[in-house]
């Protein structure tokens, strides 16, 4: 831990702002107990601003996934609080959390993103159908045409390429117009071009629909699509950066020993 | 190697839940199998050794030429019908060179009556036989008292004595073909060391009672002792040269008697064994599923090991050792449970009303060996097949490939299945048309057809049910339907277990309902008389023939008519032949003639029970012990007089007695005058009460009792249905748990995008419900089809029509689906409790 803890004051990420799409406050996540305990999040306080594209970066094992899971209500914090909008997740029971996930959060995983037995269209509409809603045609069409999936709607996931599959997953995350979309290394398994495409779509969702998006990535070029970058090291927020470029991100990464 | 064993054990312990389920499946199959084997050994084994011991002293037996053999199924006569011997046969046998001694053996009907009520109920028959003086020959041994010496004295077997609570010196009555006789008990005897001869209740009579009581002109058999030093073959040859008699070697005779004693239980054994086979099949399915998945899960890991230089054997040998480990432990548990559970099985069998020999269970090494081999062998084989398949793929392929099985089904497989199915249907059709049971073997090809078509059926049902499921349960519905097709082979093996189970139950249900209808509804629909007098046992007439005349003299009695019954041979099969008064009977029991006129019986015609009017005019030959009649068929009737032993043919009572001699009445029908008061019934009742061997029932009572035997058979089927569902339940629970394990990623995803626990549970249960519904429907259809063909071809006169038990089939379908959903409830509940992230990361 020889690195100085640099606080970049004035960044929207650290302001306890009321217009945060999601927020962690003093978040601690500990796995196991006693000698073998691992502290994956060590007192993290951060707000992901609404209508912005935030990238999360950091070495492998630094706690990025844990941060996403806890912020999205997929996992419980050991201490501290997680908010989506103004809702404190720790006050919700399983039923309310489930409802929150289907209505207010979109999630994209690195793999395991689609239900193999459903068609592309059914997969995209899944969060809506689960809550008994119909997709508004306009939104579905917009998302589908934005992600160029129009001619694939009645295919099964197995009939699509990896890049197409991730596009379906992104469409599913966007279609319900959730308050915030979390994506954990959505491009990790893709070639550079498909990866860039995905990030481009996410970017345009932010620009066109004021969607709030948080993406974990290892790629400085990917981070350059973002409005803000959060650097995580050993379970702590090491640095934040506004309006990043590939070069400035790479510099910080080098500083982290990468 | 020992390291491999250790790691195999560790792996079993690590996935305890899955292997507990597998182990239970193996143990249950083994237990069911061993219990069945032990039960059938106990039923036959004891009887066989008793007979061998009792008849050990007999070198050869001379008996009448066989006319027809018993059927073995319910409704078939239990004894073979033989031509009578010459009355002086014993003397002629004794005169043969090399015969040391010959003894007459008389065997007929005799029923012990104590204080006016007959002793003994259940399947055993009531036998009267003479006491053979030479203890060498006599299968019975005196336990107390002395042999009977003059007519009027009897010895009874110990089980009768125990049942009736009588002892030597007591005065009892014996009902025989010549009526009721007073008798004094002079002794109690055992059959070898057993309480009674297998499935017989025996009253032993003195010489001379044969003709007076049993109404026989000649002995049934002559027992032969061949002199020491005489040439055995030579003596047997000389005996065979005697006219009109069949000579049986002592050991053959013992074997025949052993078979005869166990054959009434044969059909039960077949049922039990069929269920045991299904149980084992279901068990094997479960084991096979588990190991296929175990291997698939390790495929990538073993691909890696192979890539860095491990041998195939090193990689997958562990799986086989694991299987041997589980197989052995589960089999041991199964053996113990099975032997302990024989009692439970006895109880289920007892539901049929069949009184089993109450002796101890015989646990033979063969039973243990068979069950153990099946248990351990099936487990190892189930592990070895997928392990071999996995080992045959190249390391890189294994690394690349996903663990899931391919979703496509080979066309060739489905096509050959369809060919087999078509062949099975053709076989069934030909069997029905040609009435040739051999073709039923071809119809059995439906089972391999189902195995082969299973995956295609699963995929098709997933596709067809999808819209309905979607309409019923929204997106959960389509996910559920889709999941079925996700691993068609595994779903198919679950489906197969359900299909086999329901098909089996359906077949038995068809059998029972057709039999019930043949037996029960005949009485229900045909009986018009107000009162019915019945015999002490359905298979032997015991009503004094003068009773009918005495009832007719009572005031307020409108009409009375008797039914006589005997056994005759028609087309080489023993059949019950009825003798009736063709003018009086139809007014009291409507036989429902569909062709011809019953009145023509009086001119020497015969009526046949059946549904084919074209039989009219054909000539029928009926062989009796002492004579043969040839008569034209003058009537075809749709109905017989009901009961297991109902006649398949009717002739005029006078014709019958002219052919076989004097007969007691089997049933007497009584019509009271219209508006007759209870007094009339009381008068008849008093008469009947004073006439031993006759019992009075009102129409309602008689209808009810004629259905009750079959109702018990129905209970048996229900008992088996419960057992079968229990095993199938395990299978479904296991497959569902496995499927969930395999799909944990997808399920986690569903949770992550907001599916609630209830929705998850619903998906799993819907999936199982669809599968159970489709499989049970197919199973029921197959069972109904096969059962229909079988009953139609082999049912004969006892089961003239196939009756489909719609209600029971519907219940079977509902039970199968409900059992499936119930079985899936537990894994569904478990999965809904697993934290979302654990599912997503796939390490549940
Ligand atoms: N389920 C778990 N149990 C125990 N430790 C865990 C678990 N998940 C993550 N960890 C540990 O927490 C730390 C952070 O993990 P993670 O959030 O996955 O990092 P990243 O996504 O940045 O690579 C790591 O040290 C990891 O080993
Ligand atoms: Mg991660």
XYZ file of N, CA and C in Angstrom, chain B residues 538-669:
396
model
N -66.877 -71.407 -4.290
C -67.324 -71.171 -5.660
C -66.860 -72.258 -6.623
N -65.781 -72.984 -6.289
C -65.295 -73.948 -7.275
C -65.805 -75.362 -7.049
N -66.663 -75.548 -6.075
C -67.257 -76.874 -5.929
C -68.697 -76.745 -5.451
N -69.590 -77.514 -6.107
C -71.003 -77.433 -5.738
C -71.250 -78.195 -4.450
N -71.992 -77.589 -3.530
C -72.217 -78.261 -2.247
C -73.669 -78.205 -1.809
N -74.572 -77.826 -2.726
C -75.967 -77.686 -2.302
C -76.723 -78.996 -2.547
N -77.352 -79.469 -1.503
C -78.177 -80.673 -1.584
C -79.226 -80.489 -2.678
N -79.270 -81.410 -3.674
C -80.186 -81.212 -4.812
C -81.661 -81.245 -4.422
N -81.965 -81.744 -3.245
C -83.388 -81.764 -2.861
C -83.834 -80.418 -2.309
N -82.872 -79.540 -2.013
C -83.211 -78.255 -1.387
C -84.135 -77.435 -2.290
N -83.824 -77.423 -3.604
C -84.606 -76.599 -4.527
C -86.077 -76.983 -4.468
N -86.362 -78.305 -4.458
C -87.740 -78.778 -4.407
C -88.423 -78.366 -3.112
N -87.664 -78.442 -2.005
C -88.269 -78.093 -0.719
C -88.564 -76.602 -0.651
N -87.670 -75.778 -1.245
C -87.944 -74.340 -1.252
C -89.193 -74.049 -2.081
N -89.331 -74.762 -3.202
C -90.463 -74.514 -4.096
C -91.795 -74.756 -3.409
N -91.796 -75.644 -2.385
C -93.053 -75.958 -1.691
C -93.472 -74.865 -0.721
N -92.567 -73.941 -0.418
C -92.894 -72.883 0.551
C -93.968 -71.967 -0.014
N -94.830 -71.469 0.841
C -95.817 -70.499 0.353
C -95.094 -69.225 -0.081
N -95.702 -68.502 -0.992
C -95.158 -67.228 -1.455
C -93.897 -67.369 -2.287
N -93.444 -68.588 -2.588
C -92.316 -68.771 -3.497
C -92.872 -69.024 -4.888
N -92.503 -68.151 -5.802
C -93.057 -68.226 -7.147
C -92.385 -69.298 -7.988
N -91.069 -69.263 -7.983
C -90.342 -70.200 -8.839
C -88.962 -70.460 -8.255
N -88.417 -71.634 -8.552
C -87.088 -72.011 -8.078
C -86.396 -72.746 -9.208
N -85.120 -72.458 -9.410
C -84.383 -73.251 -10.390
C -82.928 -73.365 -9.964
N -82.294 -74.472 -10.338
C -80.935 -74.729 -9.875
C -79.950 -74.637 -11.032
N -78.715 -74.293 -10.668
C -77.615 -74.318 -11.631
C -76.663 -75.415 -11.187
N -76.364 -76.338 -12.116
C -75.386 -77.379 -11.809
C -74.115 -77.068 -12.570
N -73.011 -77.583 -12.086
C -71.749 -77.201 -12.706
C -70.765 -78.348 -12.602
N -69.999 -78.540 -13.664
C -68.915 -79.510 -13.578
C -67.821 -79.058 -14.532
N -66.723 -79.808 -14.542
C -65.662 -79.435 -15.458
C -65.633 -80.363 -16.646
N -65.416 -79.824 -17.819
C -65.300 -80.631 -19.016
C -64.208 -80.045 -19.885
N -63.831 -80.821 -20.901
C -62.762 -80.350 -21.773
C -63.356 -79.915 -23.102
N -63.113 -78.651 -23.450
C -63.538 -78.157 -24.753
C -62.286 -77.655 -25.455
N -62.043 -78.177 -26.633
C -60.845 -77.803 -27.387
C -59.590 -77.862 -26.520
N -59.467 -78.980 -25.799
C -58.264 -79.278 -25.010
C -58.050 -78.364 -23.818
N -59.055 -77.576 -23.494
C -58.903 -76.747 -22.295
C -59.992 -77.089 -21.297
N -59.620 -77.146 -20.026
C -60.613 -77.415 -18.994
C -61.528 -76.206 -18.867
N -62.825 -76.430 -18.894
C -63.790 -75.342 -18.828
C -64.894 -75.724 -17.869
N -65.536 -74.708 -17.271
C -66.692 -74.979 -16.430
C -67.914 -75.123 -17.333
N -68.679 -76.224 -17.138
C -69.872 -76.487 -17.937
C -71.075 -76.379 -17.015
N -72.058 -75.600 -17.398
C -73.238 -75.419 -16.566
C -74.399 -76.261 -17.061
N -75.177 -76.749 -16.101
C -76.397 -77.477 -16.451
C -77.587 -76.688 -15.911
N -78.542 -76.328 -16.788
C -79.661 -75.490 -16.359
C -80.988 -76.040 -16.866
N -82.042 -75.541 -16.279
C -83.371 -75.788 -16.822
C -83.636 -74.645 -17.808
N -83.627 -74.943 -19.118
C -83.630 -73.849 -20.103
C -84.912 -73.017 -20.112
N -85.981 -73.525 -19.527
C -87.178 -72.689 -19.503
C -87.238 -71.858 -18.225
N -86.797 -72.422 -17.102
C -86.931 -71.712 -15.826
C -85.808 -70.708 -15.591
N -84.561 -71.069 -15.951
C -83.447 -70.205 -15.586
C -83.561 -68.793 -16.157
N -83.926 -68.672 -17.479
C -83.937 -67.309 -18.049
C -84.869 -66.351 -17.323
N -85.873 -66.858 -16.616
C -86.748 -65.940 -15.896
C -86.078 -65.404 -14.633
N -85.014 -66.067 -14.191
C -84.370 -65.617 -12.945
C -82.973 -65.080 -13.152
N -82.346 -65.509 -14.255
C -81.032 -64.957 -14.560
C -80.987 -64.756 -16.060
N -80.914 -63.507 -16.466
C -80.933 -63.196 -17.894
C -79.538 -63.409 -18.476
N -79.396 -64.491 -19.251
C -78.083 -64.781 -19.838
C -77.830 -63.935 -21.091
N -78.820 -63.134 -21.455
C -78.679 -62.224 -22.588
C -78.320 -62.941 -23.888
N -79.232 -63.783 -24.385
C -78.936 -64.503 -25.636
C -78.843 -63.512 -26.786
N -77.783 -63.631 -27.591
C -77.665 -62.736 -28.738
C -77.924 -63.475 -30.051
N -78.019 -64.802 -29.954
C -78.355 -65.577 -31.151
C -78.932 -66.910 -30.712
N -79.840 -67.468 -31.481
C -80.403 -68.771 -31.177
C -81.427 -68.706 -30.058
N -81.809 -69.867 -29.547
C -82.863 -69.946 -28.552
C -82.456 -70.936 -27.468
N -82.428 -70.456 -26.209
C -82.026 -71.322 -25.098
C -82.950 -72.529 -24.953
N -84.210 -72.364 -25.383
C -85.167 -73.460 -25.228
C -84.693 -74.720 -25.950
N -83.868 -74.535 -26.981
C -83.393 -75.685 -27.743
C -82.383 -76.535 -26.980
N -81.964 -76.065 -25.785
C -81.056 -76.881 -24.971
C -81.722 -78.198 -24.612
N -83.049 -78.156 -24.432
C -83.741 -79.364 -23.971
C -83.699 -80.475 -25.014
N -83.453 -80.114 -26.256
C -83.329 -81.182 -27.258
C -81.873 -81.555 -27.484
N -81.018 -81.242 -26.498
C -79.649 -81.728 -26.566
C -78.644 -80.752 -27.139
N -79.007 -79.472 -27.241
C -78.057 -78.492 -27.756
C -77.173 -77.921 -26.653
N -76.249 -77.058 -27.060
C -75.382 -76.415 -26.087
C -75.371 -74.914 -26.359
N -75.296 -74.119 -25.265
C -75.204 -72.662 -25.401
C -73.789 -72.241 -25.042
N -73.235 -71.320 -25.786
C -71.880 -70.885 -25.502
C -71.883 -69.410 -25.118
N -71.030 -69.076 -24.137
C -70.915 -67.692 -23.701
C -69.913 -66.998 -24.615
N -70.326 -65.926 -25.253
C -69.418 -65.234 -26.153
C -70.111 -64.099 -26.859
N -69.400 -63.494 -27.801
C -70.005 -62.360 -28.488
C -70.043 -62.567 -30.012
N -69.885 -63.832 -30.427
C -69.833 -64.102 -31.863
C -71.038 -64.933 -32.301
N -72.080 -64.288 -32.837
C -73.321 -65.006 -33.194
C -73.085 -66.074 -34.262
N -71.994 -65.953 -35.008
C -71.802 -66.898 -36.115
C -71.431 -68.299 -35.638
N -71.185 -68.434 -34.310
C -70.889 -69.772 -33.784
C -72.108 -70.691 -33.893
N -73.272 -70.077 -34.012
C -74.532 -70.813 -34.044
C -74.485 -71.898 -35.116
N -74.896 -73.106 -34.715
C -74.963 -74.180 -35.692
C -73.725 -75.050 -35.724
N -72.599 -74.555 -35.219
C -71.403 -75.399 -35.188
C -71.584 -76.516 -34.176
N -70.808 -77.580 -34.375
C -70.903 -78.690 -33.433
C -69.760 -78.609 -32.429
N -70.116 -78.838 -31.176
C -69.133 -78.704 -30.107
C -68.955 -80.045 -29.416
N -67.698 -80.391 -29.081
C -67.450 -81.636 -28.382
C -67.005 -81.312 -26.970
N -67.706 -81.869 -26.000
C -67.305 -81.671 -24.609
C -66.937 -83.033 -24.021
N -65.713 -83.121 -23.516
C -65.237 -84.386 -22.946
C -65.365 -84.342 -21.436
N -65.956 -85.369 -20.866
C -66.005 -85.473 -19.414
C -65.151 -86.647 -18.990
N -65.043 -86.857 -17.674
C -64.182 -87.924 -17.192
C -64.603 -89.286 -17.732
N -65.919 -89.484 -17.825
C -66.357 -90.822 -18.217
C -67.062 -90.869 -19.560
N -67.334 -89.719 -20.141
C -68.073 -89.744 -21.407
C -67.795 -88.483 -22.204
N -68.312 -88.450 -23.396
C -68.138 -87.299 -24.257
C -69.479 -86.962 -24.875
N -69.824 -85.689 -24.933
C -71.033 -85.350 -25.682
C -70.650 -84.477 -26.862
N -71.425 -84.660 -27.932
C -71.250 -83.854 -29.117
C -72.577 -83.193 -29.375
N -72.595 -81.879 -29.434
C -73.885 -81.208 -29.563
C -73.752 -79.968 -30.424
N -74.837 -79.615 -31.113
C -74.807 -78.378 -31.898
C -74.953 -77.162 -30.989
N -74.345 -76.082 -31.360
C -74.528 -74.832 -30.618
C -75.868 -74.254 -31.045
N -76.795 -74.152 -30.064
C -78.132 -73.671 -30.399
C -78.361 -72.249 -29.902
N -77.437 -71.764 -29.099
C -77.614 -70.393 -28.605
C -76.247 -69.792 -28.266
N -76.131 -68.492 -28.471
C -74.945 -67.761 -28.001
C -75.459 -66.747 -26.988
N -74.881 -66.778 -25.773
C -75.332 -65.842 -24.749
C -74.181 -64.896 -24.406
N -74.530 -63.668 -24.118
C -73.502 -62.657 -23.867
C -72.999 -62.702 -22.430
N -73.689 -63.469 -21.581
C -73.425 -63.345 -20.160
C -73.422 -64.724 -19.531
N -72.591 -64.919 -18.504
C -72.674 -66.159 -17.752
C -73.259 -65.852 -16.381
N -73.245 -66.827 -15.500
C -73.925 -66.638 -14.214
C -73.058 -65.924 -13.193
N -71.863 -65.478 -13.605
C -71.064 -64.637 -12.715
C -70.180 -65.415 -11.781
N -69.150 -64.740 -11.280
C -68.205 -65.383 -10.379
C -67.027 -65.930 -11.153
N -65.909 -66.155 -10.427
C -64.681 -66.628 -11.062
C -64.890 -67.936 -11.816
N -65.744 -68.811 -11.250
C -65.865 -70.142 -11.818
C -67.142 -70.278 -12.639
N -67.593 -69.197 -13.223
C -68.844 -69.254 -13.982
C -68.675 -70.115 -15.221
N -69.744 -70.846 -15.589
C -69.652 -71.718 -16.768
C -69.410 -70.916 -18.041
N -68.655 -71.524 -18.949
C -68.443 -70.929 -20.260
C -69.402 -71.555 -21.273
N -70.012 -72.687 -20.885
C -70.956 -73.388 -21.759
C -72.133 -73.852 -20.900
N -73.306 -73.893 -21.504
C -74.483 -74.387 -20.798
C -75.136 -75.516 -21.589
N -75.543 -76.549 -20.862
C -76.369 -77.589 -21.479
C -77.579 -77.803 -20.570
N -78.509 -78.594 -21.011
C -79.647 -78.935 -20.171
C -79.147 -79.728 -18.961
N -79.702 -79.434 -17.793
C -79.249 -80.105 -16.574
C -79.358 -81.616 -16.712
N -80.435 -82.078 -17.372
C -80.627 -83.523 -17.537
C -79.521 -84.117 -18.402
N -79.160 -83.411 -19.465
C -78.090 -83.870 -20.334
C -76.795 -84.009 -19.540
N -76.540 -82.993 -18.691
C -75.289 -82.977 -17.934
C -75.228 -84.170 -16.984
N -76.330 -84.413 -16.250
C -76.310 -85.507 -15.282
C -76.235 -86.853 -15.978
N -76.800 -86.925 -17.182
C -76.702 -88.172 -17.942
C -75.246 -88.453 -18.311
N -74.466 -87.408 -18.478
C -73.078 -87.576 -18.895
C -72.126 -87.809 -17.730
N -72.381 -87.170 -16.615
C -71.392 -87.239 -15.528
C -71.941 -87.828 -14.243
N -73.189 -88.175 -14.216
C -73.742 -88.725 -12.987
C -74.389 -87.637 -12.150
N -74.813 -88.038 -10.929
C -75.555 -87.109 -10.084
C -74.669 -85.960 -9.639
N -75.218 -84.757 -9.681
C -74.445 -83.588 -9.274
C -75.173 -82.834 -8.184
N -74.401 -82.250 -7.280
C -75.009 -81.313 -6.336
C -75.283 -80.012 -7.078
N -76.088 -79.145 -6.475
C -76.376 -77.865 -7.121
C -75.296 -76.841 -6.769
N -74.912 -76.046 -7.759
C -73.930 -74.993 -7.501
C -74.616 -73.759 -6.939
N -75.746 -73.406 -7.548
C -76.523 -72.263 -7.080
C -77.994 -72.584 -7.254
N -78.828 -71.998 -6.405
C -80.271 -72.139 -6.565
C -80.862 -70.738 -6.563
N -81.627 -70.432 -7.608
C -82.257 -69.115 -7.699
C -83.706 -69.209 -7.253
